[in-house]
XYZ file of C-alpha atoms in Angstrom:
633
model
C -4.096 -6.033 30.086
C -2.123 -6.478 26.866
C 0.896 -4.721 25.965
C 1.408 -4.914 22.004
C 1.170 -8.118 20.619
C 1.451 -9.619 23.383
C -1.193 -11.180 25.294
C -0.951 -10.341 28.961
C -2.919 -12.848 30.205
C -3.030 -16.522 32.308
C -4.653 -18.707 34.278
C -5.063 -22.317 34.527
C -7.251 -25.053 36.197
C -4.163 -26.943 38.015
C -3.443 -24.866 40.395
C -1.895 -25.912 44.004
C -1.884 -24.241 47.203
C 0.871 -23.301 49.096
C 1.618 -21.479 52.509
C 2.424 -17.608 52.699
C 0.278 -12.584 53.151
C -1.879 -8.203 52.714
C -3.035 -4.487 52.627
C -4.633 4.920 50.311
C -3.743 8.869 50.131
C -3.170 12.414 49.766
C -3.053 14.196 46.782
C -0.129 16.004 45.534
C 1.019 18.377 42.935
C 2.107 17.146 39.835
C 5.063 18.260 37.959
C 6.510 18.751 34.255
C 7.704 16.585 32.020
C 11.303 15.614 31.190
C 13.000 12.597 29.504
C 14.505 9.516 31.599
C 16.375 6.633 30.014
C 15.456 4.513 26.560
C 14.168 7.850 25.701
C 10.791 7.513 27.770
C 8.979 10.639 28.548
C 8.399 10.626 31.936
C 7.012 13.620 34.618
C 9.309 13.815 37.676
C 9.008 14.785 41.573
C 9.717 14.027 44.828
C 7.965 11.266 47.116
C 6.175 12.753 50.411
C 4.469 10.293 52.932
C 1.049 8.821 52.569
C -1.944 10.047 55.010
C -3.616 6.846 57.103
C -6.296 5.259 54.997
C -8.706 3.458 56.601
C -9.389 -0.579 57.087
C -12.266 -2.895 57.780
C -10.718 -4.718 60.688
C -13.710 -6.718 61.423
C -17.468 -7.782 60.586
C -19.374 -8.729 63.612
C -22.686 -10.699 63.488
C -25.731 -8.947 64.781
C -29.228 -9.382 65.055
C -32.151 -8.950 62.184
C -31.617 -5.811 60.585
C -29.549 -3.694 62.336
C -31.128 -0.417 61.973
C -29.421 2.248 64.751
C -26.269 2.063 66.186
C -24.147 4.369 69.076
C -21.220 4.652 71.038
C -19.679 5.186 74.451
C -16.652 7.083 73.682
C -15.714 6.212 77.274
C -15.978 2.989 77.579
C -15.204 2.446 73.975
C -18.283 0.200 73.532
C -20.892 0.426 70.651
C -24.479 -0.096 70.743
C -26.479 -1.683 68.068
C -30.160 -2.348 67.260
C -31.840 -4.912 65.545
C -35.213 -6.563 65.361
C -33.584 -9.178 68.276
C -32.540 -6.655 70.826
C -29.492 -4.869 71.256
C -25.660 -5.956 70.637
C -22.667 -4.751 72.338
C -19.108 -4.391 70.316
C -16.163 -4.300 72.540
C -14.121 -2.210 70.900
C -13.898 -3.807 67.550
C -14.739 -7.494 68.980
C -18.203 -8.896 69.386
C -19.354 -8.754 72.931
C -22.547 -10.446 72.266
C -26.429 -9.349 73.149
C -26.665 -6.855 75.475
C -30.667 -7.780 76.215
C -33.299 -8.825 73.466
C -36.106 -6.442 72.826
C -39.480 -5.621 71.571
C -38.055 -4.608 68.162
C -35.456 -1.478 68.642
C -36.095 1.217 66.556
C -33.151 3.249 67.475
C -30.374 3.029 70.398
C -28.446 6.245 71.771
C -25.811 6.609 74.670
C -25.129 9.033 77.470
C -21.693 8.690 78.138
C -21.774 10.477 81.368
C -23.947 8.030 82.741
C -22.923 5.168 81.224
C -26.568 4.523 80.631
C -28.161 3.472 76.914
C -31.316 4.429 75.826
C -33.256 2.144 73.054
C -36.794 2.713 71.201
C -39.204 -0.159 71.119
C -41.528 -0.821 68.554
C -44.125 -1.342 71.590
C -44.060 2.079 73.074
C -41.272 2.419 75.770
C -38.067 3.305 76.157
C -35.553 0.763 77.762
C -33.035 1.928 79.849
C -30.230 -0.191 79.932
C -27.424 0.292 82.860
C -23.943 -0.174 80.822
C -22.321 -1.942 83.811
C -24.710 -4.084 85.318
C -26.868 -4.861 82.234
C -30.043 -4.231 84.528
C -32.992 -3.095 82.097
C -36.213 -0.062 83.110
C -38.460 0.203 80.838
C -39.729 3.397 80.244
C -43.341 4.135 78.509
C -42.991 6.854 76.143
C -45.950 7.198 73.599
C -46.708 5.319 70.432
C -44.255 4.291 67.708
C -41.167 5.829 69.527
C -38.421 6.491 66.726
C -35.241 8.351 66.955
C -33.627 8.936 70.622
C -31.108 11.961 71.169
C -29.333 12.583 74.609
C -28.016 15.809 76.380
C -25.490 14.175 78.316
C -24.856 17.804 80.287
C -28.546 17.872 81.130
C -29.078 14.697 81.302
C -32.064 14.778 79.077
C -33.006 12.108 76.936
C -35.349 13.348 73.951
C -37.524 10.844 71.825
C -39.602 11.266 69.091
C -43.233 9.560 68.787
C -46.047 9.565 66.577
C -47.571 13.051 68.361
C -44.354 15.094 68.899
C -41.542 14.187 71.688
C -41.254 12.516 75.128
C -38.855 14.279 77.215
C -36.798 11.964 79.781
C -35.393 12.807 83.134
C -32.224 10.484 82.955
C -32.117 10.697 86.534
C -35.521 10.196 87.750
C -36.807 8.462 84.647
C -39.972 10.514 84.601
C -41.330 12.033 81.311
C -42.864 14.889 79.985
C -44.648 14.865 76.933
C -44.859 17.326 73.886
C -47.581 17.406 71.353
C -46.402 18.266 68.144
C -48.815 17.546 65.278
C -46.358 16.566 62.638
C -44.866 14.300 65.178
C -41.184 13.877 65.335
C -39.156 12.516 62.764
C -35.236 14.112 64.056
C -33.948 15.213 67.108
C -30.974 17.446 67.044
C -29.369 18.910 70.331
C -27.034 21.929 70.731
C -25.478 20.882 74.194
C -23.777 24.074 74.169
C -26.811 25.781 74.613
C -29.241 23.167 75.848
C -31.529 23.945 72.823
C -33.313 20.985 70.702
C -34.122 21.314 67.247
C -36.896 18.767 66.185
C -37.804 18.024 62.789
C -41.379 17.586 62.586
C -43.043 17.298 58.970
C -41.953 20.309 57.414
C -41.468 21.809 60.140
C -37.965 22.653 62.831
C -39.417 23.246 66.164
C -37.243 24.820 68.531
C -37.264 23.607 71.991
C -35.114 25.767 74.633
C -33.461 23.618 77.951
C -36.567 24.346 79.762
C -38.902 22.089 77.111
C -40.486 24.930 75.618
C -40.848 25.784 71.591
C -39.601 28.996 71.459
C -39.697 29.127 67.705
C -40.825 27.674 64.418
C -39.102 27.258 61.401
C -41.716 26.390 58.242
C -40.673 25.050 54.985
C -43.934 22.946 54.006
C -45.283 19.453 53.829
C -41.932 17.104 54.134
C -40.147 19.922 52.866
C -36.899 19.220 55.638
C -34.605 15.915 55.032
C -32.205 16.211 57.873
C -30.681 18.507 60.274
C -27.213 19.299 61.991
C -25.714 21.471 64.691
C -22.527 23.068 64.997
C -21.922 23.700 68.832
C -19.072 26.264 68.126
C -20.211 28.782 65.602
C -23.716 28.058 66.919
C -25.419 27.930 63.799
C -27.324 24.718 62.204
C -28.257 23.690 58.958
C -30.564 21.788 57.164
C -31.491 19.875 53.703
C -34.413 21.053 51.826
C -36.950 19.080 49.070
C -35.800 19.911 45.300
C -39.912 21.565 45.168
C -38.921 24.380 48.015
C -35.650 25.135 46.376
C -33.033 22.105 47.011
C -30.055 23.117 48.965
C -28.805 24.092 52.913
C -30.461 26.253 55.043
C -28.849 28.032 57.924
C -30.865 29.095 60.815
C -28.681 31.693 63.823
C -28.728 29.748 67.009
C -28.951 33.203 68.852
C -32.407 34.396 66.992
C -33.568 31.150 65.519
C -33.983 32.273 62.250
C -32.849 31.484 58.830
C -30.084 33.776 57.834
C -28.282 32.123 55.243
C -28.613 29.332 51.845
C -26.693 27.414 49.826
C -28.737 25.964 46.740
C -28.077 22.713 44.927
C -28.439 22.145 41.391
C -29.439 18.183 42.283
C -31.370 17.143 45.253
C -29.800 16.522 48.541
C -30.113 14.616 51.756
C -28.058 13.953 54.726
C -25.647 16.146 55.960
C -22.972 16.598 59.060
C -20.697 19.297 60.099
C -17.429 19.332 61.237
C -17.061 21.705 64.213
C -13.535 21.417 64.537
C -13.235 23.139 60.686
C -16.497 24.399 60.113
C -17.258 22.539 57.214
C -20.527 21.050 55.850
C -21.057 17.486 54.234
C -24.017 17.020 52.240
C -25.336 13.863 50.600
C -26.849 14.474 46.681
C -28.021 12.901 44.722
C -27.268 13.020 40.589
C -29.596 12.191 37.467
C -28.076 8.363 37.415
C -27.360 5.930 40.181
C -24.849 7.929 41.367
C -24.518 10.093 44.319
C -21.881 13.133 45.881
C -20.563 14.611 48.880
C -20.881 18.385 48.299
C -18.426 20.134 50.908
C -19.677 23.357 52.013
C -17.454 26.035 53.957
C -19.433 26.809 56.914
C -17.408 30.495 57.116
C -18.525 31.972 53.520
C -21.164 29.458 53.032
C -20.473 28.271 49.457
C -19.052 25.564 47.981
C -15.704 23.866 47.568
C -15.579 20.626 46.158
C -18.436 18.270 44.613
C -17.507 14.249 45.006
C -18.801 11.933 43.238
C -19.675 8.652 44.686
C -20.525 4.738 42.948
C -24.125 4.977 44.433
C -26.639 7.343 46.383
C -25.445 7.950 50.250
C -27.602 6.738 52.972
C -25.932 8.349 55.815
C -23.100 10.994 56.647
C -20.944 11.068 59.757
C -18.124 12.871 60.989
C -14.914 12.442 62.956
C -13.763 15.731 64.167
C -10.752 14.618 65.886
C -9.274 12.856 62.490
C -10.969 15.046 60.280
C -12.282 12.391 58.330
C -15.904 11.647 56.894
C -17.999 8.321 56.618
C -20.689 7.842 53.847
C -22.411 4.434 53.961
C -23.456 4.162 50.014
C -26.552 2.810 49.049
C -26.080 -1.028 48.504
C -22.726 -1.759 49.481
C -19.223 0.237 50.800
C -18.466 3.496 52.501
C -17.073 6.852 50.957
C -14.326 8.076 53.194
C -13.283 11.636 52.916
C -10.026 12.917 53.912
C -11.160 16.551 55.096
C -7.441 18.182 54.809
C -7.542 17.900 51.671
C -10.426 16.125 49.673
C -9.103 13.211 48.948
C -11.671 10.462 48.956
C -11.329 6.517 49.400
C -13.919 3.792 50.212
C -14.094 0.537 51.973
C -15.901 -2.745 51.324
C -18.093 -3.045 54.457
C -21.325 -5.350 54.236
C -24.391 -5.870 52.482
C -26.912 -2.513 52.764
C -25.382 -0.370 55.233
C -27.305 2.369 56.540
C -26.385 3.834 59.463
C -22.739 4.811 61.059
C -21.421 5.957 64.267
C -17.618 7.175 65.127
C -15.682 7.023 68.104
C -13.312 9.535 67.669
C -11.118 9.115 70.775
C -10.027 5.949 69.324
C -10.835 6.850 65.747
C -12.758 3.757 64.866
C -16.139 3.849 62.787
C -19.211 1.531 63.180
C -21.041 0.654 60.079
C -24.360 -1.516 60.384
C -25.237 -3.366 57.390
C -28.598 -4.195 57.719
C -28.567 -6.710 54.001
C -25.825 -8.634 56.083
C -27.126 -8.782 59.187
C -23.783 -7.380 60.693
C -21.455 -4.222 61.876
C -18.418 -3.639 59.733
C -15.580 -2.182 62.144
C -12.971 0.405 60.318
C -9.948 1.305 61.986
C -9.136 4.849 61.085
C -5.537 4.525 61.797
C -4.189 1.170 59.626
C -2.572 2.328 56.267
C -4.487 0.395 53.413
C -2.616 -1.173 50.965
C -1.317 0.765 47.974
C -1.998 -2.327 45.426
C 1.047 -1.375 42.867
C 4.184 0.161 45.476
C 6.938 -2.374 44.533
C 9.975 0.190 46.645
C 7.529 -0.290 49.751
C 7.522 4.263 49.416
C 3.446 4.428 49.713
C 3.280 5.144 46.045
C 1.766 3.194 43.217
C 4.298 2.141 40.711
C 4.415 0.789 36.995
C 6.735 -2.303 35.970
C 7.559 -2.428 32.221
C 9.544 -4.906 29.958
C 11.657 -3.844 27.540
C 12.526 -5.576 23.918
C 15.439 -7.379 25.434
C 13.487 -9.084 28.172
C 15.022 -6.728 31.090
C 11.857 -5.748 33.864
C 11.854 -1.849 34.556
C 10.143 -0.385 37.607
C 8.803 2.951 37.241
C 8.479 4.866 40.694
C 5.546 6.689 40.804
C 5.741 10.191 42.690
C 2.176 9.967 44.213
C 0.859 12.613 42.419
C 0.418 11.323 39.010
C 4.228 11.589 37.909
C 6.958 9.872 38.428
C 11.088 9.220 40.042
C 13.709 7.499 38.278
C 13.309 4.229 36.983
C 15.416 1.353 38.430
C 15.940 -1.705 36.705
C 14.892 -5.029 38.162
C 16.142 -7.554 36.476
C 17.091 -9.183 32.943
C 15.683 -12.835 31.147
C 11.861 -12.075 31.476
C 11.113 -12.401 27.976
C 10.404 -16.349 28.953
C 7.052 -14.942 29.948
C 3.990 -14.988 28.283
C 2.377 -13.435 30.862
C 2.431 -10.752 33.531
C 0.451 -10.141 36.358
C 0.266 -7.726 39.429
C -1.903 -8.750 41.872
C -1.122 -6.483 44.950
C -0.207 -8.391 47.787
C -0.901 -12.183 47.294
C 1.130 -13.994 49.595
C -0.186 -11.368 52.576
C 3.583 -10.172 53.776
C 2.189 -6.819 53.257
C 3.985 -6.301 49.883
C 3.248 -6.215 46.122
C 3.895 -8.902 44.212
C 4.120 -10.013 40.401
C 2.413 -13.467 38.967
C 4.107 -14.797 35.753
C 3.424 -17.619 33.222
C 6.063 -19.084 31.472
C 5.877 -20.856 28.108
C 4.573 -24.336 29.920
C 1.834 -22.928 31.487
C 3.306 -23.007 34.821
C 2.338 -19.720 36.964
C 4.948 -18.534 39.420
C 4.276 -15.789 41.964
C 7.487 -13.736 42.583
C 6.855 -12.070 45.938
C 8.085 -8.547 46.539
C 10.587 -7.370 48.697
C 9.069 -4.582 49.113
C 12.280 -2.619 48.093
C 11.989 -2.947 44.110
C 12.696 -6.679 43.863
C 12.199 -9.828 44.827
C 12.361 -12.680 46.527
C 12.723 -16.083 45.558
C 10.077 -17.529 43.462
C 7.247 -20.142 44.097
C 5.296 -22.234 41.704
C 1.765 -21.533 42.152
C 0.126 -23.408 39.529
C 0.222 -25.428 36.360
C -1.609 -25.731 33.607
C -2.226 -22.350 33.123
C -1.580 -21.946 29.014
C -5.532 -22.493 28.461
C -6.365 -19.087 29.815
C -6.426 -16.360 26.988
C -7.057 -13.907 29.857
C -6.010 -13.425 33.466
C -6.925 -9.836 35.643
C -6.368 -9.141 39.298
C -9.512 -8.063 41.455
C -10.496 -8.883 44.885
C -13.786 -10.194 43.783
C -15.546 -10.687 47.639
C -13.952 -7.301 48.918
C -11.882 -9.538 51.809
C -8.902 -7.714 51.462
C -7.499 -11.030 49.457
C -6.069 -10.510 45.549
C -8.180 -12.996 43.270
C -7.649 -13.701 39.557
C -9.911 -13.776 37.276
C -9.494 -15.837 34.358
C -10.743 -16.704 30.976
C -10.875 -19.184 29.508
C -11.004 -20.275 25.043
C -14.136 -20.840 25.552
C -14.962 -17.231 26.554
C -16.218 -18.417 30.095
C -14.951 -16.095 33.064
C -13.360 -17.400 36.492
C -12.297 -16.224 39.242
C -9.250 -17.822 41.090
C -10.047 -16.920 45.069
C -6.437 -16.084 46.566
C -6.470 -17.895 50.159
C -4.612 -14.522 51.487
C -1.141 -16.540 51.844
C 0.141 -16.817 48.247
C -2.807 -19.798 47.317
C -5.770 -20.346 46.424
C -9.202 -21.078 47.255
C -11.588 -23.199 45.060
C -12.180 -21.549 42.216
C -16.013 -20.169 40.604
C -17.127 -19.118 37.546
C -18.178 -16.035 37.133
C -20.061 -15.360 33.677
C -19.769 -16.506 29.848
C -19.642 -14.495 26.623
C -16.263 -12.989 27.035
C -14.535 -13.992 24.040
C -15.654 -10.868 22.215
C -13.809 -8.734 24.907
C -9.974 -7.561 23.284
C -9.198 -6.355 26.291
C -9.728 -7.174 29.962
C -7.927 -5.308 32.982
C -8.762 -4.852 36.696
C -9.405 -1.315 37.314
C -8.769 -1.325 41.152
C -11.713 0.479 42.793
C -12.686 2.674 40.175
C -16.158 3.759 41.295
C -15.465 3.956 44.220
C -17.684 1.645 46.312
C -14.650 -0.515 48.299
C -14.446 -3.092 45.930
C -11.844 -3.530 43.066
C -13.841 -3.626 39.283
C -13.081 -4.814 35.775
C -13.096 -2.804 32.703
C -13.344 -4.397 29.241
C -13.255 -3.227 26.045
C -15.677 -4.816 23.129
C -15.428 -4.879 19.602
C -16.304 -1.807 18.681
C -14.041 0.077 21.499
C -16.521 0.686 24.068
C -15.009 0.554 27.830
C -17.604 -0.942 30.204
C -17.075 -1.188 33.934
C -17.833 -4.469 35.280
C -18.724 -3.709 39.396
C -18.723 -7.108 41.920
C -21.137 -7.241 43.722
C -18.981 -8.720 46.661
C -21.064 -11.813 47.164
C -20.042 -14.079 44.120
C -21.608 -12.087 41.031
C -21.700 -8.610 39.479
C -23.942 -5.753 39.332
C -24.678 -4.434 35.496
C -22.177 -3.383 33.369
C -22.134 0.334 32.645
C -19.952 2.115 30.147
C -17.375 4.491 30.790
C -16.072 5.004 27.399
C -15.524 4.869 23.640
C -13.166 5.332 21.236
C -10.763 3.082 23.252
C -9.269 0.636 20.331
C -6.836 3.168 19.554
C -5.354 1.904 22.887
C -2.778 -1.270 22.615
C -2.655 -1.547 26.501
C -4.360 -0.574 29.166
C -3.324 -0.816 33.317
C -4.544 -0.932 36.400
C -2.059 0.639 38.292
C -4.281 1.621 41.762
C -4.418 5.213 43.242
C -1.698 6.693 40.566
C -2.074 10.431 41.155
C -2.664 9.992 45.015
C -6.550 11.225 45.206
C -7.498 8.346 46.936
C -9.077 6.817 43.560
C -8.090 3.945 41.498
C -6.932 5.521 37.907
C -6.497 3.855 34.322
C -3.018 3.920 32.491
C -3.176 3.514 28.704
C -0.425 3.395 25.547
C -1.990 4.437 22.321
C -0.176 3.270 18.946
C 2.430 5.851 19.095
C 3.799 5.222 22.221
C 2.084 8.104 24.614
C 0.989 6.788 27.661
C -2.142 8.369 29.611
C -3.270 8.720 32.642
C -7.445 8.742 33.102
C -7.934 9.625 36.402
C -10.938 8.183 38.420
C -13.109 10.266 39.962
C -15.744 7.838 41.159
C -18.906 6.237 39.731
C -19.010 5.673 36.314
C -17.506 9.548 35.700
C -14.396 9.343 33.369
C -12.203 13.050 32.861
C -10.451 14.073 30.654
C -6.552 12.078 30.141
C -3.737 13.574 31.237
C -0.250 12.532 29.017
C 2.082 11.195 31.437
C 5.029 9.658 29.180
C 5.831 9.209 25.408
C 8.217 6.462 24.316
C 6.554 3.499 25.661
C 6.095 1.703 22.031
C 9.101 -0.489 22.751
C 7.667 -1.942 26.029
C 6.228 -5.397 25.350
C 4.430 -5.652 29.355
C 3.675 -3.018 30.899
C 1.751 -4.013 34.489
């Protein structure tokens, strides 16, 4: 960032290690503006307490390509498939393989039973016993796919390449179903004991008994998923863009259509919410983007449209937190907060395509199948809110004024802000300000600072507005014309990234307790950039980006990749060299998306509010008066 003429950057190639610790929310209403001390313009309000984000708490290694995974809510163990068999998580720890495989298509669990139920490539079902481990194998029909269970029947349904083979979980004996389009979904209604099977374009309906009582026809692959809602009794599904894209609703009582809700883009997954009655549905938009379109089951039209960082490859739901998981084509996982809309996202692994939620413990499964691994999220751990300096849950700004004296300004967590506290005086021997989020790992935000020797000291928050006592970090740092925060490998860690005269790019890896890691380099050609500022996680993929501003005042959002390198560069702006300084202040209006702060020449300072992808809305003025700062951060 750079805050007049003053170059807000550092980094250096001396740096030493030392010992030391890390870790997003509801939206509120903003309010109006009034005027607060050295005659800045700032909006006011009062601080209310953060909803529970969500945290990866652990990656587990896995077989092959994980494609399927499940869960015993009652034993609190998942399931997982790969090309080597099937693991078992214990809770969020690895409990190793539960029995290797002929190449698991899909895994589901009856948690009545306590008995899983896996898809081989080969042509049988095994039937694994969850306490003993003992293994039946269970011949089924060719290419068995998907697996659903009716654990108040104790039916197990599978689909095969000529319709569905019906298991007796308690026997193990089968009964077969020819269906010519095969069986490509299996939804059941255990509130009613009736199946819906997707088959071509086709939803056959199968009643408890194992007969198709009806048909629903769209046409040749014309269906892309199905859900049920066991309370209203009424399911929907996703239609092709060629037979009208949008939701169909079909009446669980006459197994007919009844209802539609058509999409201007084309759409794919979906899941409902029983508990509220709400729809999810995965779309898709004209660029690499994607969006969760929330539907409200009760009038059957639509209330919010979000937009997503890439196309979603798989929707699930938590009823019990009211939250929804969206593993994102390539890397991360949207998270919606259903109260209210707010949206975050997590960093999980490589791929991930498939998800599964326990929600009596409120902990989602996410296999990655690039990675090779299951990401575990913890529903309940508050993420870190990367700029809260008074420890409220709120992002916050830090500005110096001409006389060297560091102000922090409070934000209000819905894009305004409290009244600014001063934090101390004799900061003008910086040439450089940082914030980082939490870089020592104590669970608060800190600053970085280099003075006029090129030694970089990390003054580690209190988490009450100040600081502690400070701790050289580095030397050698004056040959860096440019220094950013990001968390580059999406580990939860704050990195630097630094560049150099020479216009090459590094990034400093923070070791998670206030040092560092070896450092890598991480591109060349940035000496035409005037501006270079981490954006926090702007698209909204789980991993913190860059934005940088050329020549000519183009923005362009630099996305990691979070394995050492970047994806392309795509632009989210122009006009911006009218801007002297632009921040990265996190989640500033409390959406659940990182945001932009900018100062223009006369002093107005705007918030651009993320709303995911490469999307940038329209600014919102949040403060005039800010000409006189010299850092803002």
């Amino acid at each position: 960032m750079t805050s007049g003429g003053l170059a807000m950057f550092a980094a250096g190639d001396g740096s030493r290690a030392l010992g030391g610790v890390n870790v997003r929310r509801r939206r509120r209403a903003a309010a109006g503006t009034v005027a607060v001390g050295l005659g800045l313009a700032l909006l006011l309000g009062t601080f209310a307490s953060p909803a529970m984000a969500d945290v990866v708490t652990n990656t587990v290694s896995v077989g092959d390509n994980p494609t399927g995974i499940a869960v015993n809510p009652v034993t609190n163990k998942a399931y997982v498939a790969s090309f080597e068999g099937v693991s078992v998580i214990n809770g969020t720890s690895d409990g190793g393989l539960l029995y290797s495989g002929d190449m698991p298509v899909d895994v589901a669990v009856n948690p009545a039973t306590n008995k899983i139920y896996v898809s081989e490539i080969g042509g049988s079902v095994a039937v694994v016993n969850g306490v003993s481990g003992a293994v039946t194998w269970i011949p089924v029909g060719s290419s068995p796919g998907v697996i659903a269970v009716n654990s108040a029947t104790n039916k197990i349904y599978v689909g095969v390449s000529t319709g569905m083979t019906i298991i007796n979980g308690a026997t193990n004996t089968t009964t077969s179903m020819a269906l010519a389009g095969g069986a490509q979904d299996i939804v059941v209604n255990q509130a009613t004991g009736k199946v819906y099977v997707k088959s071509s374009g086709t939803i056959r309906v199968v009643d408890a008994g194992g007969i198709v009582t009806s048909s629903i026809i769209i046409g040749a692959g014309g269906i892309l998923d199905v859900a049920v809602n066991e309370t209203t009794n009424k399911i929907y599904f996703t239609t092709l863009g060629r037979y009208g894209a949008g939701v169909s609703v079909i009446d669980g009582i006459t197994d007919t259509v009844t209802g539609s809700i058509p999409s201007a883009n084309n759409v794919g997954k979906l899941a409902v919410n029983p508990a509220t009655n709400t729809i999810y549905v995965a779309g898709d938009s004209p660029s690499i983007d994607g969006f969760i379109q929330v539907i409200d089951g009760a009038s059957q039209t639509q209330v919010a449209e979000l937009g997503t960082a890439t196309r979603i490859m798989d929707v699930v739901v938590n009823p019990a937190s009211n939250k929804i998981y969206a593993p994102l084509s390539g890397r991360g996982v949207a998270i919606v907060d259903g109260a209210d809309n707010t949206f975050s996202a997590v960093f999980t692994g490589q791929d991930p395509v498939d998800a599964a939620v326990n929600p009596s413990t409120g902990t989602v499964y996410v296999a990655n199948t690039g990675s090779d691994s299951v990401s575990v999220i913890d529903g309940t751990v508050p993420a870190p809110v990367k700029n809260d300096f008074n420890g409220d849950g709120s992002a916050d700004v830090l500005a110096r004024d001409g006389s060297g004296v560091l102000w922090m300004y409070p934000g209000n967590g819905s894009g305004g802000w409290l009244s600014r506290a001063q934090v101390g005086p004799g900061w003008n021997v910086m040439t450089a300000l940082v914030s980082p989020g939490d870089f020592n790992g104590d669970g608060t935000s800190d600053v970085l600072a280099r003075d006029g020797a090129g030694l970089l000291w990390l003054y580690p928050g209190n988490g009450a507005g100040g600081f502690l006592s400070r701790v050289l970090v580095g030397t050698g740092w004056e040959g860096m014309s440019a220094i950013e925060a990001i968390d580059f490998h999406g580990d939860g860690r704050a990195d630097v990234v630094a560049r150099d005269r020479g216009g090459a790019l590094w990034v400093y890896r923070g070791d998670g307790t206030g040092g560092w890691l070896p450092r890598m380099w991480a591109g060349s050609g940035w000496t035409g950039m005037s501006e270079i500022t981490g954006a926090g996680d702007f698209n909204g993929d789980g991993l913190t980006d860059l934005v940088a501003r050329d020549g000519t005042g183009a923005l362009w959002l630099y996305p990691p990749n979070g394995y050492g390198s970047w994806l392309a560069r795509q632009t989210v702006g122009q006009g911006w060299n009218v801007m002297d300084s632009l921040v990265g202040p996190g989640d500033f209006d409390g959406d659940g998306r990182a945001d932009i702060l900018a100062r223009n020449a006369a002093g107005e300072l705007w918030l651009y509010s993320g709303a995911g992808g490469t999307a940038w809305p329209s600014a919102q003025r949040v403060g005039t008066g800010w000409g006189g700062m010299t850092a803002i951060l």
